[in-house]
XYZ file of C-alpha atoms in Angstrom:
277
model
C 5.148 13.665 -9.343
C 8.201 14.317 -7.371
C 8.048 16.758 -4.384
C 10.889 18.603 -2.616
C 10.456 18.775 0.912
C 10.742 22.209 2.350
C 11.650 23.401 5.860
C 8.380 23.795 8.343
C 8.214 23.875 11.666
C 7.145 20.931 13.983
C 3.659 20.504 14.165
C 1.027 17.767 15.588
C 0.008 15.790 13.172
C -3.669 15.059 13.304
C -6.024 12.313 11.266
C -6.751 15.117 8.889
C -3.049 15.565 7.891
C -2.984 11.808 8.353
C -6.191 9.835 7.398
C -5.714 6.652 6.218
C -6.191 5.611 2.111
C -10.019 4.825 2.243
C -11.292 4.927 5.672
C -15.236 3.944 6.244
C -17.391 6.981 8.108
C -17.666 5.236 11.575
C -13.772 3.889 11.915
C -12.062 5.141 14.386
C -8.182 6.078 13.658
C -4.923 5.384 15.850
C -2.292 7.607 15.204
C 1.083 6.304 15.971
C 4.167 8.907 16.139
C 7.734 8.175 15.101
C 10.854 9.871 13.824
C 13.376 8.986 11.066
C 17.109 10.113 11.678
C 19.793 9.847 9.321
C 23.609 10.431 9.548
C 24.689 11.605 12.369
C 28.052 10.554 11.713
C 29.028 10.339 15.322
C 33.241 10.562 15.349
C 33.597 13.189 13.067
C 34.286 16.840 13.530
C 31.572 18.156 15.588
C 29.063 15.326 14.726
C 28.474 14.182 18.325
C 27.616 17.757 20.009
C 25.518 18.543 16.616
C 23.931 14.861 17.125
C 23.578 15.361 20.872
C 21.206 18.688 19.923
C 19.228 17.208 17.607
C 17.856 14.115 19.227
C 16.318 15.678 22.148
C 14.299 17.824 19.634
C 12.791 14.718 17.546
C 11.194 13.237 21.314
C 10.585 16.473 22.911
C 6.453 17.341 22.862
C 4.457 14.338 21.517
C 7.348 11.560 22.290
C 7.826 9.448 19.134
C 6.889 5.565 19.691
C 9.671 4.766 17.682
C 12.565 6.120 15.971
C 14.457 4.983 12.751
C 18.158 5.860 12.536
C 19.096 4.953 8.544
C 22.739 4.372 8.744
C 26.345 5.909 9.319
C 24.832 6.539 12.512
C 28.799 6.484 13.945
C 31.884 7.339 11.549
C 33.031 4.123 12.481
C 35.627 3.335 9.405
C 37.327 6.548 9.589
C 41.422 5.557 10.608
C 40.857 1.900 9.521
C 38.678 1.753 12.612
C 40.960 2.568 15.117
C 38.500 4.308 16.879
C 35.136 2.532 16.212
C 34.470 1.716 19.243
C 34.616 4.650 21.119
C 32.759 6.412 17.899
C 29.569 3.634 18.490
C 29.636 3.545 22.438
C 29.421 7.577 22.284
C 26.404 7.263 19.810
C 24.699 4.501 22.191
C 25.106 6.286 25.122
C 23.798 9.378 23.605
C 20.561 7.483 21.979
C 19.881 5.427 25.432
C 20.251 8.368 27.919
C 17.701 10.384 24.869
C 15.185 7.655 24.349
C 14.689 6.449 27.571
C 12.164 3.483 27.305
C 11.191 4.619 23.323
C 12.194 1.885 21.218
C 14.729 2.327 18.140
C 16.456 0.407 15.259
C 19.589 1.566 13.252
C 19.960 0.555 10.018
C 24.106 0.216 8.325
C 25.388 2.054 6.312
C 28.589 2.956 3.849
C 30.970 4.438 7.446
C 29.781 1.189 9.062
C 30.641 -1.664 6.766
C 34.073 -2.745 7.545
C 32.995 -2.979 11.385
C 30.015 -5.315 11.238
C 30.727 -6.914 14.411
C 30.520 -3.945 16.598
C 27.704 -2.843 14.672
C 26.067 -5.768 15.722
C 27.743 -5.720 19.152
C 26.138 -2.003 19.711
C 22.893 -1.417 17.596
C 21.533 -5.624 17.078
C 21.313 -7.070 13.037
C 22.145 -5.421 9.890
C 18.890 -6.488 8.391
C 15.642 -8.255 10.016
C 11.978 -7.963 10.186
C 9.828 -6.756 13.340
C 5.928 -5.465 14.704
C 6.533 -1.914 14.569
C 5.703 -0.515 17.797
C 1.881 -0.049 18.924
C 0.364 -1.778 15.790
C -0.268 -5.165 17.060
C 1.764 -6.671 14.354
C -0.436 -5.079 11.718
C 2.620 -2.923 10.098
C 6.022 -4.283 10.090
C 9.186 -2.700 10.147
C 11.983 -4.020 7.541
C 15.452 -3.060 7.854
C 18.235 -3.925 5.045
C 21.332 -4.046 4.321
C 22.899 -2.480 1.234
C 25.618 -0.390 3.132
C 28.357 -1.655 -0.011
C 25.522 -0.159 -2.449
C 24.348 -3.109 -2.738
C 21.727 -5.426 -0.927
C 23.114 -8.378 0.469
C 21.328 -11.916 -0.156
C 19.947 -11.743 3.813
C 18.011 -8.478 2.694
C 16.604 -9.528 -0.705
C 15.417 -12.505 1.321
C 13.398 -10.108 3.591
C 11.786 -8.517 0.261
C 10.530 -11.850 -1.270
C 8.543 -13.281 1.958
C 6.846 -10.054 2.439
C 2.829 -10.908 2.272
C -0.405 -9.244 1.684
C -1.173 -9.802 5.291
C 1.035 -6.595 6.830
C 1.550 -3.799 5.940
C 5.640 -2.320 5.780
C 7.343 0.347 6.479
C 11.199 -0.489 5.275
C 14.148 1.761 5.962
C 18.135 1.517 4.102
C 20.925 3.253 3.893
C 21.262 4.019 -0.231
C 18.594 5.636 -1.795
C 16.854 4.309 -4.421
C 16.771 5.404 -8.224
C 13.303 6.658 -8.696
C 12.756 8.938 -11.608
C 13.280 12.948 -10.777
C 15.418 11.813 -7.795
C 17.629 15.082 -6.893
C 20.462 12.866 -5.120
C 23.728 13.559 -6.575
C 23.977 10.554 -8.638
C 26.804 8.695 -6.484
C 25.014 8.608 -3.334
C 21.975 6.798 -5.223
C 21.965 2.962 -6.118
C 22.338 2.022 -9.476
C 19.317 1.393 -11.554
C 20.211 -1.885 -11.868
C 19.747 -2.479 -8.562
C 17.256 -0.171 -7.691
C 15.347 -2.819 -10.320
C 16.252 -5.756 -8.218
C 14.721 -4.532 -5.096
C 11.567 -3.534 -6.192
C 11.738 -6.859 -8.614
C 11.960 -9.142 -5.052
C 9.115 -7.710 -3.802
C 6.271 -10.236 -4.631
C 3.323 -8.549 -6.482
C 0.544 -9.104 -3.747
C 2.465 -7.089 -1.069
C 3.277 -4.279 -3.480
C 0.209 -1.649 -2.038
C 1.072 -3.183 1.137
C 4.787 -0.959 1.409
C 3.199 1.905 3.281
C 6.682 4.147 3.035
C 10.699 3.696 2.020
C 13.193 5.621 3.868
C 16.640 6.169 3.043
C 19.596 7.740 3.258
C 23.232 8.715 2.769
C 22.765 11.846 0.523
C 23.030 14.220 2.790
C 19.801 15.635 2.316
C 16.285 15.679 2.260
C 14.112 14.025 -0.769
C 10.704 13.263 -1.393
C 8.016 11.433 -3.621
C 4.974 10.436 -2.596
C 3.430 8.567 -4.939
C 4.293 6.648 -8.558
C 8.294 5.793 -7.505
C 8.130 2.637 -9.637
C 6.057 0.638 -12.317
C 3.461 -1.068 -10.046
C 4.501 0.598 -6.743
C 1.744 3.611 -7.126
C 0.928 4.624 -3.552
C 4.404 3.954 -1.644
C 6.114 7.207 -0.170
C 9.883 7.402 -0.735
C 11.675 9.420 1.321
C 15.372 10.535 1.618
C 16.757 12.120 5.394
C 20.629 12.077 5.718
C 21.578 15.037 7.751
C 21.867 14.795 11.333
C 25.339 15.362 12.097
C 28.373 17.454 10.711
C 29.390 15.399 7.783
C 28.830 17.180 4.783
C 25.597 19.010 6.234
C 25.495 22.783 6.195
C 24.862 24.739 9.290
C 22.281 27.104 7.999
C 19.180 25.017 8.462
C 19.701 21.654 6.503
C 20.196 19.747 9.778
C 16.813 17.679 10.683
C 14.683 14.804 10.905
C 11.496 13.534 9.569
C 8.443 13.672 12.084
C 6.318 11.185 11.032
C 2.642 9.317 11.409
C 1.755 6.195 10.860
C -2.333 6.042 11.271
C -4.389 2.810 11.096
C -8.201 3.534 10.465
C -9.514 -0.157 10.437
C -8.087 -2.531 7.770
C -6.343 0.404 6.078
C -2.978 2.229 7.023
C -1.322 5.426 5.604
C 1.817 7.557 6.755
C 2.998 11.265 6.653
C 6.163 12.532 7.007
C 7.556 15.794 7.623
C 10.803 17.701 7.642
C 11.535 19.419 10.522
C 14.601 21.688 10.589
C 16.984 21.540 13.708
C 20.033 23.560 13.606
């Protein structure tokens, strides 16, 4: 059953709003912040100021361990990429002097794929595998690359080595096409290939993908269980509004605040919207 998220205001998310899929009576549960961020667009109109007010909000109170940004994080093909650059330096500098010591990954997306190299140059790989932060390697975080809307032979290599020993959390640009999906259709993958990503992923690790985040609709999506044939308890999630590029300015600007909580062998996350104008 699909679910639209609607505005709510921050809150701390506890083990009650965050308990883990079957947790014994005596476990004790660690509850491990993070944010997801998606297109700030960084270079266009008033992207950087609107991207510059945001951020502080999503590590202000209980500071995130970790933050996902899901691609066109800087409007870096605008002019041919004249000005790419400057667009990714100003969206570095404004992450680093934010985060401090709080680690981060950036996915690519769609404004970033003629520019790999100073992709690379600025935020690290386009698509890799790594412990996500305070788990002790018991979740991993998987970032891909289907920024042409389409995932490249790197990232479907990614999907088929996943094991039944982790769990994932995995974060793209495109959003997938799961049924009731309320992305206009052009900002959504095809179902052909919406098919071969959840096809690569090898049957064993299938209830190990916690949560899928994506992007580039310029909105915010969600369904929490039932996205795909044999994927019944992953959480799909859609957060592309973080800057000025098609993004109203009457509330639709936000982030997910999120929880990832491990309660022994088990591991389940939450995710909220959170409105920042």
């Amino acid at each position: 059953m699909k679910k639209q998220a609607s505005p709510v205001k921050k809150r701390t998310l506890s083990s009650r709003t965050a308990r883990a899929r079957t947790a014994g009576p005596s476990a004790k549960a660690q509850i491990i912040r993070f944010a997801v961020i998606g297109d700030s667009h960084v270079g266009y109109g008033n992207s950087s100021s609107i991207f510059k007010n945001l951020l502080p909000k999503a590590v202000a109170g209980v500071k995130p361990r970790f933050v996902i940004f899901g691609g066109d994080n800087a409007q870096a093909g605008a002019d041919h990429g004249n000005h790419a650059d400057a667009f990714y330096k100003d969206f570095k500098d404004t992450v680093t002097s934010t985060l401090g010591n709080i680690p981060y990954k950036a996915s690519i997306g769609n404004w970033e794929a003629s520019t790999v190299n100073l992709f690379t140059k600025y935020l690290g790989a386009v698509s890799g595998k790594m412990n996500f932060p305070g788990t002790q390697g018991k979740v991993k975080y998987v970032w891909l690359d289907c920024a042409l809307g389409r995932f490249t032979p790197a990232s479907i290599n990614l999907l088929t080595n996943l094991d039944d020993q982790h769990y994932y959390i995995i974060d793209f640009h495109w959003p997938l096409k799961v049924s009731g999906i309320t992305v206009e259709s052009s900002h959504v993958l095809s179902g052909a290939e919406t098919g071969r990503f959840f096809a690569s992923i090898p049957a064993k690790a299938r209830d190990k993908v916690l949560a899928i985040f994506t992007h580039h609709g310029h909105l915010f999506y969600r369904k929490l269980n039932n996205i795909y044939p044999g994927f019944t308890q992953t959480k799909f999630f859609v957060c592309g509004c973080s800057g000025d590029y098609k993004c109203k300015p009457n509330g639709d600007r936000g982030y997910y605040d999120a929880a990832l909580t491990i309660n022994g062998n088990q591991a389940s996350i939450e995710a909220f919207r959170i409105k920042a104008v």
